[in-house]
Amino acid sequence: MNKTILRYRDSVTALQGILVSTDAASGKRPGVILFPDARGIGTHSIACAERLAALGLVVLVADLYGEGRTAPDVPQARELMNGLRADTARWRERAEAARKALAQHDAVDPSRLAAIGYCFGGTTALELARTGAALAAVVAFHGGLTSERPEDAANIKAKVLVCHGAADSLVTMAQLAAFEQQMGRTGVDWQVHVYGGAAHGFTNPELIGAGLPDLAYHEAADRRSWAALLGLLEDAFAVSLR
């Protein structure tokens, strides 16, 4: 497994993502931009990137905050997250910078790109999709579903998958219903999977025993949502990943 720092930038900020790939595959391969949760690049996001890279994909774990900055705890993560999402144009530009950096990589087929994300990263992937970015697929795991510009959903070119926990107290079923109504007014290829008993953060085993309110790992939802991700990528990229 190869893990290297990929330096790129948006119009104002130097960014530092982690590029994960394997030498097992040759030629130009599909690429995945992986947006981490609000803490920034960490163990969970890199582990997910490694799983995808082992299947022959090239994965960029994107830098949300600049120079690879991360948050050590929830309050600081919330502060960084809120600072970025306060300006939707800047937030979207930050996400597009990651997409462009991966699209320009020598090992990547720019016509076969996906964006996925976890929690705030899932919200970020959806915001990138709403710009009309050149993406084949977008997947949000327990991501926020509201947007300051919900009507921009009509711009989405990608196939969209939202994986949501029915017991998520941070992103409510009412918000999910509003998202579904908005998407239903578009011609986008979209789907929503809801997992009973799953709370916010259900894909992250680091939450086991962490004692964080409103957050919990859910093994079945994690396993099933990963299978759904692979299914959508196979469809979007016309490859076999399992």
mmCIF file of C-alpha atoms in Angstrom:
data_model
loop_
_atom_site.group_PDB
_atom_site.id
_atom_site.type_symbol
_atom_site.label_atom_id
_atom_site.label_comp_id
_atom_site.label_asym_id
_atom_site.label_seq_id
_atom_site.Cartn_x
_atom_site.Cartn_y
_atom_site.Cartn_z
ATOM 1 C CA MET A 1 0.000 0.000 0.000
ATOM 2 C CA ASN A 2 1.339 3.424 -0.962
ATOM 3 C CA LYS A 3 0.446 6.442 1.167
ATOM 4 C CA THR A 4 1.909 9.780 0.120
ATOM 5 C CA ILE A 5 1.175 13.425 0.851
ATOM 6 C CA LEU A 6 -0.511 15.207 -2.052
ATOM 7 C CA ARG A 7 -0.151 18.975 -1.915
ATOM 8 C CA TYR A 8 -2.717 21.093 -3.727
ATOM 9 C CA ARG A 9 -4.576 24.341 -3.104
ATOM 10 C CA ASP A 10 -7.742 26.282 -3.617
ATOM 11 C CA SER A 11 -7.671 29.995 -4.411
ATOM 12 C CA VAL A 12 -6.431 31.001 -0.961
ATOM 13 C CA THR A 13 -5.354 27.969 1.058
ATOM 14 C CA ALA A 14 -2.525 25.428 0.785
ATOM 15 C CA LEU A 15 -3.965 21.947 1.255
ATOM 16 C CA GLN A 16 -2.351 18.641 2.159
ATOM 17 C CA GLY A 17 -4.240 15.420 1.502
ATOM 18 C CA ILE A 18 -3.206 11.783 1.715
ATOM 19 C CA LEU A 19 -3.084 9.818 -1.545
ATOM 20 C CA VAL A 20 -3.592 6.078 -1.066
ATOM 21 C CA SER A 21 -3.041 3.518 -3.838
ATOM 22 C CA THR A 22 -1.487 0.163 -4.601
ATOM 23 C CA ASP A 23 0.991 -0.995 -7.218
ATOM 24 C CA ALA A 24 -1.112 -4.082 -7.930
ATOM 25 C CA ALA A 25 -3.091 -2.317 -10.660
ATOM 26 C CA SER A 26 -1.697 -0.627 -13.758
ATOM 27 C CA GLY A 27 -2.969 1.984 -16.179
ATOM 28 C CA LYS A 28 -5.387 4.760 -15.340
ATOM 29 C CA ARG A 29 -7.798 3.749 -12.596
ATOM 30 C CA PRO A 30 -10.993 5.156 -11.106
ATOM 31 C CA GLY A 31 -10.435 7.684 -8.349
ATOM 32 C CA VAL A 32 -12.272 8.414 -5.107
ATOM 33 C CA ILE A 33 -12.145 11.658 -3.155
ATOM 34 C CA LEU A 34 -12.773 10.767 0.477
ATOM 35 C CA PHE A 35 -13.873 13.610 2.735
ATOM 36 C CA PRO A 36 -13.234 12.778 6.425
ATOM 37 C CA ASP A 37 -15.413 13.712 9.361
ATOM 38 C CA ALA A 38 -15.186 17.077 11.096
ATOM 39 C CA ARG A 39 -11.971 16.150 12.900
ATOM 40 C CA GLY A 40 -10.093 16.074 9.601
ATOM 41 C CA ILE A 41 -7.811 13.346 8.263
ATOM 42 C CA GLY A 42 -7.465 10.552 10.793
ATOM 43 C CA THR A 43 -7.312 6.827 11.449
ATOM 44 C CA HIS A 44 -10.851 6.077 10.309
ATOM 45 C CA SER A 45 -10.656 7.937 7.001
ATOM 46 C CA ILE A 46 -7.258 6.479 6.134
ATOM 47 C CA ALA A 47 -8.442 2.946 6.974
ATOM 48 C CA CYS A 48 -11.424 3.374 4.645
ATOM 49 C CA ALA A 49 -9.119 4.722 1.928
ATOM 50 C CA GLU A 50 -6.847 1.698 2.302
ATOM 51 C CA ARG A 51 -9.793 -0.677 1.863
ATOM 52 C CA LEU A 52 -10.772 1.047 -1.372
ATOM 53 C CA ALA A 53 -7.203 1.241 -2.641
ATOM 54 C CA ALA A 54 -6.797 -2.506 -2.064
ATOM 55 C CA LEU A 55 -9.589 -2.956 -4.633
ATOM 56 C CA GLY A 56 -7.599 -1.076 -7.277
ATOM 57 C CA LEU A 57 -8.924 2.455 -6.768
ATOM 58 C CA VAL A 58 -6.835 5.581 -6.236
ATOM 59 C CA VAL A 59 -8.075 7.465 -3.174
ATOM 60 C CA LEU A 60 -7.409 11.008 -2.004
ATOM 61 C CA VAL A 61 -8.265 11.644 1.639
ATOM 62 C CA ALA A 62 -9.010 15.331 1.307
ATOM 63 C CA ASP A 63 -7.771 18.130 3.536
ATOM 64 C CA LEU A 64 -10.735 20.072 4.882
ATOM 65 C CA TYR A 65 -8.979 22.846 6.785
ATOM 66 C CA GLY A 66 -5.564 23.543 5.231
ATOM 67 C CA GLU A 67 -2.047 22.183 5.790
ATOM 68 C CA GLY A 68 -3.561 18.906 6.973
ATOM 69 C CA ARG A 69 -4.972 20.521 10.114
ATOM 70 C CA THR A 70 -6.987 18.252 12.389
ATOM 71 C CA ALA A 71 -9.045 18.712 15.552
ATOM 72 C CA PRO A 72 -8.157 16.741 18.703
ATOM 73 C CA ASP A 73 -11.645 16.887 20.220
ATOM 74 C CA VAL A 74 -15.293 17.461 19.381
ATOM 75 C CA PRO A 75 -15.494 21.163 20.387
ATOM 76 C CA GLN A 76 -12.546 22.085 18.164
ATOM 77 C CA ALA A 77 -13.892 19.906 15.356
ATOM 78 C CA ARG A 78 -17.216 21.727 15.582
ATOM 79 C CA GLU A 79 -15.435 25.098 15.493
ATOM 80 C CA LEU A 80 -13.438 24.172 12.382
ATOM 81 C CA MET A 81 -16.463 22.648 10.685
ATOM 82 C CA ASN A 82 -18.689 25.657 11.354
ATOM 83 C CA GLY A 83 -15.987 28.014 10.149
ATOM 84 C CA LEU A 84 -15.776 26.245 6.797
ATOM 85 C CA ARG A 85 -19.475 25.760 6.201
ATOM 86 C CA ALA A 86 -20.258 29.395 7.089
ATOM 87 C CA ASP A 87 -19.262 30.324 3.526
ATOM 88 C CA THR A 88 -20.855 27.906 1.072
ATOM 89 C CA ALA A 89 -18.884 29.177 -1.925
ATOM 90 C CA ARG A 90 -15.571 28.767 -0.102
ATOM 91 C CA TRP A 91 -16.619 25.341 1.215
ATOM 92 C CA ARG A 92 -17.534 24.143 -2.256
ATOM 93 C CA GLU A 93 -14.314 25.548 -3.702
ATOM 94 C CA ARG A 94 -12.323 23.652 -1.061
ATOM 95 C CA ALA A 95 -14.055 20.410 -2.084
ATOM 96 C CA GLU A 96 -13.571 21.097 -5.796
ATOM 97 C CA ALA A 97 -9.852 21.647 -5.236
ATOM 98 C CA ALA A 98 -9.592 18.061 -3.981
ATOM 99 C CA ARG A 99 -11.581 16.726 -6.925
ATOM 100 C CA LYS A 100 -9.389 18.608 -9.391
ATOM 101 C CA ALA A 101 -6.166 17.462 -7.691
ATOM 102 C CA LEU A 102 -7.177 13.806 -7.963
ATOM 103 C CA ALA A 103 -8.473 14.189 -11.532
ATOM 104 C CA GLN A 104 -5.073 15.514 -12.606
ATOM 105 C CA HIS A 105 -3.107 12.638 -11.075
ATOM 106 C CA ASP A 106 -1.273 10.471 -13.610
ATOM 107 C CA ALA A 107 -2.757 7.211 -12.266
ATOM 108 C CA VAL A 108 -6.368 8.404 -12.379
ATOM 109 C CA ASP A 109 -8.997 8.229 -15.093
ATOM 110 C CA PRO A 110 -10.681 11.647 -14.705
ATOM 111 C CA SER A 111 -13.875 10.362 -16.331
ATOM 112 C CA ARG A 112 -14.346 7.902 -13.459
ATOM 113 C CA LEU A 113 -14.348 9.871 -10.218
ATOM 114 C CA ALA A 114 -16.453 9.510 -7.098
ATOM 115 C CA ALA A 115 -16.729 11.556 -3.921
ATOM 116 C CA ILE A 116 -17.604 9.939 -0.616
ATOM 117 C CA GLY A 117 -17.644 11.268 2.900
ATOM 118 C CA TYR A 118 -18.363 10.584 6.544
ATOM 119 C CA CYS A 119 -20.426 12.897 8.799
ATOM 120 C CA PHE A 120 -19.325 16.439 7.822
ATOM 121 C CA GLY A 121 -17.380 14.810 4.990
ATOM 122 C CA GLY A 122 -20.612 13.316 3.670
ATOM 123 C CA THR A 123 -22.195 16.756 3.751
ATOM 124 C CA THR A 124 -19.167 18.088 1.878
ATOM 125 C CA ALA A 125 -19.456 15.397 -0.811
ATOM 126 C CA LEU A 126 -23.098 16.374 -1.367
ATOM 127 C CA GLU A 127 -22.208 20.073 -1.553
ATOM 128 C CA LEU A 128 -19.574 19.280 -4.184
ATOM 129 C CA ALA A 129 -22.155 17.314 -6.160
ATOM 130 C CA ARG A 130 -24.578 20.257 -6.030
ATOM 131 C CA THR A 131 -22.063 22.364 -7.985
ATOM 132 C CA GLY A 132 -22.477 20.061 -10.992
ATOM 133 C CA ALA A 133 -18.943 18.718 -10.538
ATOM 134 C CA ALA A 134 -17.763 16.005 -12.918
ATOM 135 C CA LEU A 135 -18.419 13.000 -10.690
ATOM 136 C CA ALA A 136 -19.778 9.555 -11.524
ATOM 137 C CA ALA A 137 -20.943 8.771 -7.975
ATOM 138 C CA VAL A 138 -21.406 10.460 -4.599
ATOM 139 C CA VAL A 139 -21.922 8.625 -1.310
ATOM 140 C CA ALA A 140 -22.672 10.211 2.075
ATOM 141 C CA PHE A 141 -22.412 8.130 5.247
ATOM 142 C CA HIS A 142 -24.336 9.670 8.189
ATOM 143 C CA GLY A 143 -23.849 13.093 6.616
ATOM 144 C CA GLY A 144 -25.801 16.286 7.083
ATOM 145 C CA LEU A 145 -28.543 16.628 4.469
ATOM 146 C CA THR A 146 -29.498 20.301 4.652
ATOM 147 C CA SER A 147 -28.000 22.941 2.385
ATOM 148 C CA GLU A 148 -28.177 26.716 2.075
ATOM 149 C CA ARG A 149 -28.779 26.138 -1.633
ATOM 150 C CA PRO A 150 -30.943 23.008 -1.798
ATOM 151 C CA GLU A 151 -32.221 23.946 -5.248
ATOM 152 C CA ASP A 152 -28.711 23.286 -6.579
ATOM 153 C CA ALA A 153 -29.515 19.571 -6.327
ATOM 154 C CA ALA A 154 -30.787 19.949 -9.886
ATOM 155 C CA ASN A 155 -27.141 20.422 -10.975
ATOM 156 C CA ILE A 156 -26.014 17.000 -9.742
ATOM 157 C CA LYS A 157 -24.498 14.788 -12.459
ATOM 158 C CA ALA A 158 -23.494 11.871 -10.222
ATOM 159 C CA LYS A 159 -25.375 8.835 -9.026
ATOM 160 C CA VAL A 160 -26.131 9.590 -5.366
ATOM 161 C CA LEU A 161 -26.323 7.255 -2.382
ATOM 162 C CA VAL A 162 -27.168 8.437 1.133
ATOM 163 C CA CYS A 163 -26.610 5.975 3.986
ATOM 164 C CA HIS A 164 -28.497 7.129 7.071
ATOM 165 C CA GLY A 165 -29.119 5.809 10.568
ATOM 166 C CA ALA A 166 -32.746 5.720 11.689
ATOM 167 C CA ALA A 167 -31.623 6.503 15.262
ATOM 168 C CA ASP A 168 -29.513 9.521 14.199
ATOM 169 C CA SER A 169 -30.442 12.346 16.586
ATOM 170 C CA LEU A 170 -28.160 14.871 14.845
ATOM 171 C CA VAL A 171 -29.552 14.410 11.335
ATOM 172 C CA THR A 172 -33.233 13.730 11.859
ATOM 173 C CA MET A 173 -35.659 11.706 9.809
ATOM 174 C CA ALA A 174 -37.496 14.981 9.116
ATOM 175 C CA GLN A 175 -34.337 16.342 7.495
ATOM 176 C CA LEU A 176 -34.038 13.119 5.526
ATOM 177 C CA ALA A 177 -37.621 13.489 4.310
ATOM 178 C CA ALA A 178 -36.949 17.073 3.186
ATOM 179 C CA PHE A 179 -33.833 15.893 1.330
ATOM 180 C CA GLU A 180 -35.828 13.165 -0.394
ATOM 181 C CA GLN A 181 -38.487 15.662 -1.433
ATOM 182 C CA GLN A 182 -35.842 17.967 -2.905
ATOM 183 C CA MET A 183 -34.128 15.152 -4.772
ATOM 184 C CA GLY A 184 -37.491 13.931 -6.023
ATOM 185 C CA ARG A 185 -37.907 17.217 -7.884
ATOM 186 C CA THR A 186 -34.753 16.543 -9.911
ATOM 187 C CA GLY A 187 -33.800 14.058 -12.585
ATOM 188 C CA VAL A 188 -30.879 12.780 -10.531
ATOM 189 C CA ASP A 189 -30.228 9.040 -10.072
ATOM 190 C CA TRP A 190 -30.443 8.871 -6.276
ATOM 191 C CA GLN A 191 -31.159 6.411 -3.495
ATOM 192 C CA VAL A 192 -31.360 6.424 0.303
ATOM 193 C CA HIS A 193 -30.606 3.483 2.603
ATOM 194 C CA VAL A 194 -31.878 3.744 6.175
ATOM 195 C CA TYR A 195 -30.484 1.429 8.866
ATOM 196 C CA GLY A 196 -32.677 0.676 11.864
ATOM 197 C CA GLY A 197 -31.113 1.296 15.269
ATOM 198 C CA ALA A 198 -28.055 3.057 13.802
ATOM 199 C CA ALA A 199 -26.993 6.367 15.341
ATOM 200 C CA HIS A 200 -24.787 9.119 13.941
ATOM 201 C CA GLY A 201 -21.274 7.886 13.166
ATOM 202 C CA PHE A 202 -22.356 4.271 12.660
ATOM 203 C CA THR A 203 -19.383 3.415 10.393
ATOM 204 C CA ASN A 204 -16.677 4.342 12.900
ATOM 205 C CA PRO A 205 -15.495 1.617 15.312
ATOM 206 C CA GLU A 206 -13.425 4.237 17.165
ATOM 207 C CA LEU A 207 -16.700 5.250 18.820
ATOM 208 C CA ILE A 208 -16.930 1.959 20.724
ATOM 209 C CA GLY A 209 -16.535 2.876 24.383
ATOM 210 C CA ALA A 210 -15.842 6.526 23.542
ATOM 211 C CA GLY A 211 -18.794 7.730 25.602
ATOM 212 C CA LEU A 212 -19.741 10.475 23.153
ATOM 213 C CA PRO A 213 -23.431 11.428 23.277
ATOM 214 C CA ASP A 214 -25.437 10.932 20.069
ATOM 215 C CA LEU A 215 -22.598 8.959 18.433
ATOM 216 C CA ALA A 216 -22.262 5.172 18.221
ATOM 217 C CA TYR A 217 -20.807 2.437 16.038
ATOM 218 C CA HIS A 218 -23.270 -0.036 14.503
ATOM 219 C CA GLU A 219 -21.615 -3.090 12.974
ATOM 220 C CA ALA A 220 -24.496 -4.218 10.757
ATOM 221 C CA ALA A 221 -25.078 -0.737 9.346
ATOM 222 C CA ASP A 222 -21.353 -0.319 8.757
ATOM 223 C CA ARG A 223 -21.129 -3.619 6.891
ATOM 224 C CA ARG A 224 -24.271 -3.091 4.836
ATOM 225 C CA SER A 225 -23.484 0.502 3.907
ATOM 226 C CA TRP A 226 -20.001 -0.524 2.742
ATOM 227 C CA ALA A 227 -21.555 -3.167 0.501
ATOM 228 C CA ALA A 228 -23.922 -0.514 -0.864
ATOM 229 C CA LEU A 229 -20.965 1.767 -1.577
ATOM 230 C CA LEU A 230 -19.175 -0.951 -3.533
ATOM 231 C CA GLY A 231 -22.320 -1.735 -5.473
ATOM 232 C CA LEU A 232 -22.746 1.878 -6.553
ATOM 233 C CA LEU A 233 -19.068 2.256 -7.494
ATOM 234 C CA GLU A 234 -19.252 -0.918 -9.584
ATOM 235 C CA ASP A 235 -22.248 0.517 -11.391
ATOM 236 C CA ALA A 236 -20.754 3.987 -11.866
ATOM 237 C CA PHE A 237 -17.275 2.824 -12.857
ATOM 238 C CA ALA A 238 -18.294 -0.334 -14.793
ATOM 239 C CA VAL A 239 -15.815 -2.444 -12.800
ATOM 240 C CA SER A 240 -15.969 -5.440 -10.451
ATOM 241 C CA LEU A 241 -14.816 -4.665 -6.915
ATOM 242 C CA ARG A 242 -15.901 -7.835 -5.072
#
